Every structure is written in C-alpha cells, then in structure tokens.
JSON list of C-alpha atoms in Angstrom, two decimals:
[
{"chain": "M", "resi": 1, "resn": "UNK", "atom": "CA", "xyz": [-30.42, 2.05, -17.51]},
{"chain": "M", "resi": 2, "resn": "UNK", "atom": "CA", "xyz": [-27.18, 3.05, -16.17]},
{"chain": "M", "resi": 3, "resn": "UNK", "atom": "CA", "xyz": [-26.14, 5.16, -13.78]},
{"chain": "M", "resi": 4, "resn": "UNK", "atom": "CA", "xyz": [-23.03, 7.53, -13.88]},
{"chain": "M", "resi": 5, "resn": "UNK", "atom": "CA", "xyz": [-21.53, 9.05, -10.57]},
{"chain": "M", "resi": 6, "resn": "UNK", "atom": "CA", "xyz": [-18.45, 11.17, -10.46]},
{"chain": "M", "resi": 7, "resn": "UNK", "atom": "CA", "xyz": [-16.77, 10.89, -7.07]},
{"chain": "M", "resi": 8, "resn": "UNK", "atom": "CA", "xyz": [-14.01, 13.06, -5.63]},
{"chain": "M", "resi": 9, "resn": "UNK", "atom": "CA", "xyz": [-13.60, 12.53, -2.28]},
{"chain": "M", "resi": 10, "resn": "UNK", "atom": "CA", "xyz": [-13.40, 9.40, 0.10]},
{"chain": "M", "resi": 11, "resn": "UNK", "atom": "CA", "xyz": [-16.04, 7.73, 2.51]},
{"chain": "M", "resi": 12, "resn": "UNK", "atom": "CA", "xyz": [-15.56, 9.71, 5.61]},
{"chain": "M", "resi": 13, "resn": "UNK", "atom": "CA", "xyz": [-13.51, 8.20, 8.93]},
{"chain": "M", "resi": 14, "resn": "UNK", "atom": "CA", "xyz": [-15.67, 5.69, 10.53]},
{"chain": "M", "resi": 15, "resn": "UNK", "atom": "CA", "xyz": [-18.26, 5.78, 8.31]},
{"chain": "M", "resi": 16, "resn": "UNK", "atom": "CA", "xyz": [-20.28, 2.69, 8.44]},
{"chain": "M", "resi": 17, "resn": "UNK", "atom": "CA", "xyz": [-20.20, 1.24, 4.96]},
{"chain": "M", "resi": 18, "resn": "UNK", "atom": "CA", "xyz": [-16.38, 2.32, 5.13]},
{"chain": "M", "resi": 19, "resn": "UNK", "atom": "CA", "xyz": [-15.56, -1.42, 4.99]},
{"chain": "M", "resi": 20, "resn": "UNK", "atom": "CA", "xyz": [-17.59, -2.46, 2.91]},
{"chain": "M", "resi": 21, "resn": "UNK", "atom": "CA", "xyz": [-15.96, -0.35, 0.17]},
{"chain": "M", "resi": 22, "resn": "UNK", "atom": "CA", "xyz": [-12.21, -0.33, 1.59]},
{"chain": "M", "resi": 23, "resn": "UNK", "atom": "CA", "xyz": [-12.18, -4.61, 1.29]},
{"chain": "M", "resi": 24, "resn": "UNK", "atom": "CA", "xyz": [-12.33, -5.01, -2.25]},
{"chain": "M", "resi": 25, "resn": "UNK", "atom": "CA", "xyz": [-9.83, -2.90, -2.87]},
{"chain": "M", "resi": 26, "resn": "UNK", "atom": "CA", "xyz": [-7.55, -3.97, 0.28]},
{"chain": "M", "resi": 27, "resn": "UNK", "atom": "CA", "xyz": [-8.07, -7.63, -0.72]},
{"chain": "M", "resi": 28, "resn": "UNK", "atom": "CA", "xyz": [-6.42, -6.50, -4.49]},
{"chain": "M", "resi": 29, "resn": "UNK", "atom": "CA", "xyz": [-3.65, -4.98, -2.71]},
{"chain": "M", "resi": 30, "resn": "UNK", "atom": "CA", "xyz": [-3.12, -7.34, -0.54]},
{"chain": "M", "resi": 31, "resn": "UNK", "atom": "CA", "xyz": [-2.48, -10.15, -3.15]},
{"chain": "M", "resi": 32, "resn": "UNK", "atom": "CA", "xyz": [0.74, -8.21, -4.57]},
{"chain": "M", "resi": 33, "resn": "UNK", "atom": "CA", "xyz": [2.19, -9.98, -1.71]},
{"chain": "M", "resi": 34, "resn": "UNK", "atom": "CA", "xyz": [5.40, -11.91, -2.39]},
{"chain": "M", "resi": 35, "resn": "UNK", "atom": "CA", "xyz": [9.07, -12.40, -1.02]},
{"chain": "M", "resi": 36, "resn": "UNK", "atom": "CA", "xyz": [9.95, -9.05, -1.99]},
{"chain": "M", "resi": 37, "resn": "UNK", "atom": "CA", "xyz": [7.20, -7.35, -1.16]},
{"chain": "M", "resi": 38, "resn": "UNK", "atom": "CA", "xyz": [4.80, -7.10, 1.93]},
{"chain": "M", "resi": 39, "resn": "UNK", "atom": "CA", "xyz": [1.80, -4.96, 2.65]},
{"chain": "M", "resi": 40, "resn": "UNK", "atom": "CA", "xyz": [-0.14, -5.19, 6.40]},
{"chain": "M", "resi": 41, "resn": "UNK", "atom": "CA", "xyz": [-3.23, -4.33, 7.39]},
{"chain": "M", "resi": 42, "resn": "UNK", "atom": "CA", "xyz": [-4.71, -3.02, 10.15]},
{"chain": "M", "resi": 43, "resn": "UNK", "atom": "CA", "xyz": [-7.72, -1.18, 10.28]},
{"chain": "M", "resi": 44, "resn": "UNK", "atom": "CA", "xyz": [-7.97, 1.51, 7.04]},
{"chain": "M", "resi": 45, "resn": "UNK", "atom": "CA", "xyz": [-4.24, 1.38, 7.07]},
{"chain": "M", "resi": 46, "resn": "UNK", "atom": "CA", "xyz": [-1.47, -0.28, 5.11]},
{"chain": "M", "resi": 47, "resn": "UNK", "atom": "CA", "xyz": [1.91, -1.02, 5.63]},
{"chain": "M", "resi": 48, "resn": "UNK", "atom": "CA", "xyz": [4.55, -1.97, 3.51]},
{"chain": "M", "resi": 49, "resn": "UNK", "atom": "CA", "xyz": [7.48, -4.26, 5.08]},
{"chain": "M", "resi": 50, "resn": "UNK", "atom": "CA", "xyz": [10.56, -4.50, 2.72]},
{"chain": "M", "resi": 51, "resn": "UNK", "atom": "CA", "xyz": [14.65, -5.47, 3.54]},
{"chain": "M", "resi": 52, "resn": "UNK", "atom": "CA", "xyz": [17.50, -5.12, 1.68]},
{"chain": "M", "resi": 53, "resn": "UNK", "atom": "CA", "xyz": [20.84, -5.71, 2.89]},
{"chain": "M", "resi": 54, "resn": "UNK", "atom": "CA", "xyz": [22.60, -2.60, 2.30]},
{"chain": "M", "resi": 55, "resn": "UNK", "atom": "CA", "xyz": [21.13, 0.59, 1.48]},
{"chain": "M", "resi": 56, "resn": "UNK", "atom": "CA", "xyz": [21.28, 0.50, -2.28]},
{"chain": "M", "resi": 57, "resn": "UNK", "atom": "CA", "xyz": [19.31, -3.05, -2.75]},
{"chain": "M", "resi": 58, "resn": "UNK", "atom": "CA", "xyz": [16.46, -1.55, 0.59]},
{"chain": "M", "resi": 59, "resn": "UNK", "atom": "CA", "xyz": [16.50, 1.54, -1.92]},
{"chain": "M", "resi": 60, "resn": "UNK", "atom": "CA", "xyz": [15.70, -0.52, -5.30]},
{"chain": "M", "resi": 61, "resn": "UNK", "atom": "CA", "xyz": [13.71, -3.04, -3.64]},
{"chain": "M", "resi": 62, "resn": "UNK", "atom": "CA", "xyz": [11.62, 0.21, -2.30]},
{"chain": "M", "resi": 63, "resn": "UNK", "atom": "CA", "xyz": [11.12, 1.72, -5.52]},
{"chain": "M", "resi": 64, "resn": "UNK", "atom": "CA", "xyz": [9.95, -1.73, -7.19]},
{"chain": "M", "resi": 65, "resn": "UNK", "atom": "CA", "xyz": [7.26, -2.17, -4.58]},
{"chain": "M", "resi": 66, "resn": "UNK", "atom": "CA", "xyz": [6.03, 1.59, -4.78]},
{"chain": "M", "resi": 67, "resn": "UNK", "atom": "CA", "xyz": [5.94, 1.21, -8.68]},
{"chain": "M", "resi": 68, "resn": "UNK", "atom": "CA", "xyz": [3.88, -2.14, -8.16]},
{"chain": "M", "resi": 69, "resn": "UNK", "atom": "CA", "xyz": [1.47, -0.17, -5.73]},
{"chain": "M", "resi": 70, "resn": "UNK", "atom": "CA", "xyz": [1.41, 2.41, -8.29]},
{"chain": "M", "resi": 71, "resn": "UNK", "atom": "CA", "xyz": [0.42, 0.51, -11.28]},
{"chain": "M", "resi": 72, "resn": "UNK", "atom": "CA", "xyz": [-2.18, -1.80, -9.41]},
{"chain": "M", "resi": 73, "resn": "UNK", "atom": "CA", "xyz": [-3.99, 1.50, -7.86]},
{"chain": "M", "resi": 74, "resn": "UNK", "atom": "CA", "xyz": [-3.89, 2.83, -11.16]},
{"chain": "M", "resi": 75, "resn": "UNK", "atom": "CA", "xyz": [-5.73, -0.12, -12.36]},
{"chain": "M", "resi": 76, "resn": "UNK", "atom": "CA", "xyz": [-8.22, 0.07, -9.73]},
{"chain": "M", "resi": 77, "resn": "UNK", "atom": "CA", "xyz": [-8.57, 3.99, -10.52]},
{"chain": "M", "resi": 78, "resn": "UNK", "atom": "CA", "xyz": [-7.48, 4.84, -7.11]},
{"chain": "M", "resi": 79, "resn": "UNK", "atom": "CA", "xyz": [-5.36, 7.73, -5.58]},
{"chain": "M", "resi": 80, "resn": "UNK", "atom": "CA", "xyz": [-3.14, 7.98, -3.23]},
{"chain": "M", "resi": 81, "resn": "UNK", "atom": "CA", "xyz": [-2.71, 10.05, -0.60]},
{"chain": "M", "resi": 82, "resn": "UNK", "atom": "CA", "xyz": [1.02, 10.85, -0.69]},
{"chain": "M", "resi": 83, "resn": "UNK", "atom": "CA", "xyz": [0.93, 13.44, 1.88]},
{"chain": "M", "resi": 84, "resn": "UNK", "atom": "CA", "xyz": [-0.84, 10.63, 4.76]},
{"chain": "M", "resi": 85, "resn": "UNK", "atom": "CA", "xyz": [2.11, 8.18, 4.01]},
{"chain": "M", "resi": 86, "resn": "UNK", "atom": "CA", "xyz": [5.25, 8.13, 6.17]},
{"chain": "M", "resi": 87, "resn": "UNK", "atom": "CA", "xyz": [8.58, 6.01, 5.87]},
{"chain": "M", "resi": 88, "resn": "UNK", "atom": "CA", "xyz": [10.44, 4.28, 8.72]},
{"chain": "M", "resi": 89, "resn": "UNK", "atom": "CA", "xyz": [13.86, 2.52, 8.36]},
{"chain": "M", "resi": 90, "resn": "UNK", "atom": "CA", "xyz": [15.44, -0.01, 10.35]},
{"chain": "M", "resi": 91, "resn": "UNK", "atom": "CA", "xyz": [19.25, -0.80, 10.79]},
{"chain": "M", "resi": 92, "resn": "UNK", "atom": "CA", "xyz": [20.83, -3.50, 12.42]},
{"chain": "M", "resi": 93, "resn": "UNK", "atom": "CA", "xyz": [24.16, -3.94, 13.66]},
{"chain": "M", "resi": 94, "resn": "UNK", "atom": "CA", "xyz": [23.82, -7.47, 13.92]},
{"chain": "M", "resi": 95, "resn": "UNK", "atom": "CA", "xyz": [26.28, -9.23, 12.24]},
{"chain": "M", "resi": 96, "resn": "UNK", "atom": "CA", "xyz": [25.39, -13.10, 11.22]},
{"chain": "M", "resi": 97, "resn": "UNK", "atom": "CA", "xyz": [27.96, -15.71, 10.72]}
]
C-alpha cells in the first residue's frame, strides 16, 4: 500500500516534531561544508559565512555557494524562502603584512 501526501506549507514555529523533520534535511546541508563555503546553525536557522578578498572574488564566491544551496535543495525537493533571507557584509580595513 502506499500512501501519497501533497504538502504545501511548512511545520508550524515551534511545533514539536519541528526537529524531527528540519534534521535530515539540515544535516544534508550542512555537509556542503568546505573551505569555500560555510553554513551555521542555530536553531531553525542557517547561516552562510563566505570571504573574498575584494569585492569581485566575495561576489563570485557568493554566487557559487547560493548555486550549491540551490541545486542540493532542489535535490531534496525543498523551497526556499527568499523573502526570510537577509545578507550582511563585512569590510575590514586591516591591512596584513
């Protein structure tokens, strides 16, 4: 027997079997990890932590890691929620010898 369920819209916030569902997916994510590319979690939250040295290579290495994110949610069959995502920069004046 198998049972079909069509599902178009998320657990609700704080729901108690929230975890249970989030962690497979989360763990999937979170193994795209590498030197270029890193994703934290906290909670039902992600964040991605990239660098680049100048704007241009923070700019490509950016739009590698989103197209990375992009292909492995698409493999999960997961959405994202473009409008609940938000982008922070960094600069530094630092100057290393």
């Amino acid at each position: 027997m198998e049972i079909k369920l069509i599902c178009s819209k998320g657990c609700p916030q704080g729901f108690v079997i929230s975890p249970n569902l989030w962690n497979p997916y989360l763990n999937q994510l979170l193994s795209l990890n590498s030197d270029t590319l890193f994703l934290q979690a906290f909670a039902g939250d992600l964040a991605l932590v990239l660098a680049g040295r100048v704007r241009k290579e923070l700019e490509n290495n950016t739009n590698k890691a989103l197209a990375t994110i992009a292909n492995k949610l698409r493999e999960l069959k997961l959405d994202l929620s473009v409008d609940k995502c938000q982008g922070l920069a960094f600069r530094s004046n630092v100057h290393h010898r």
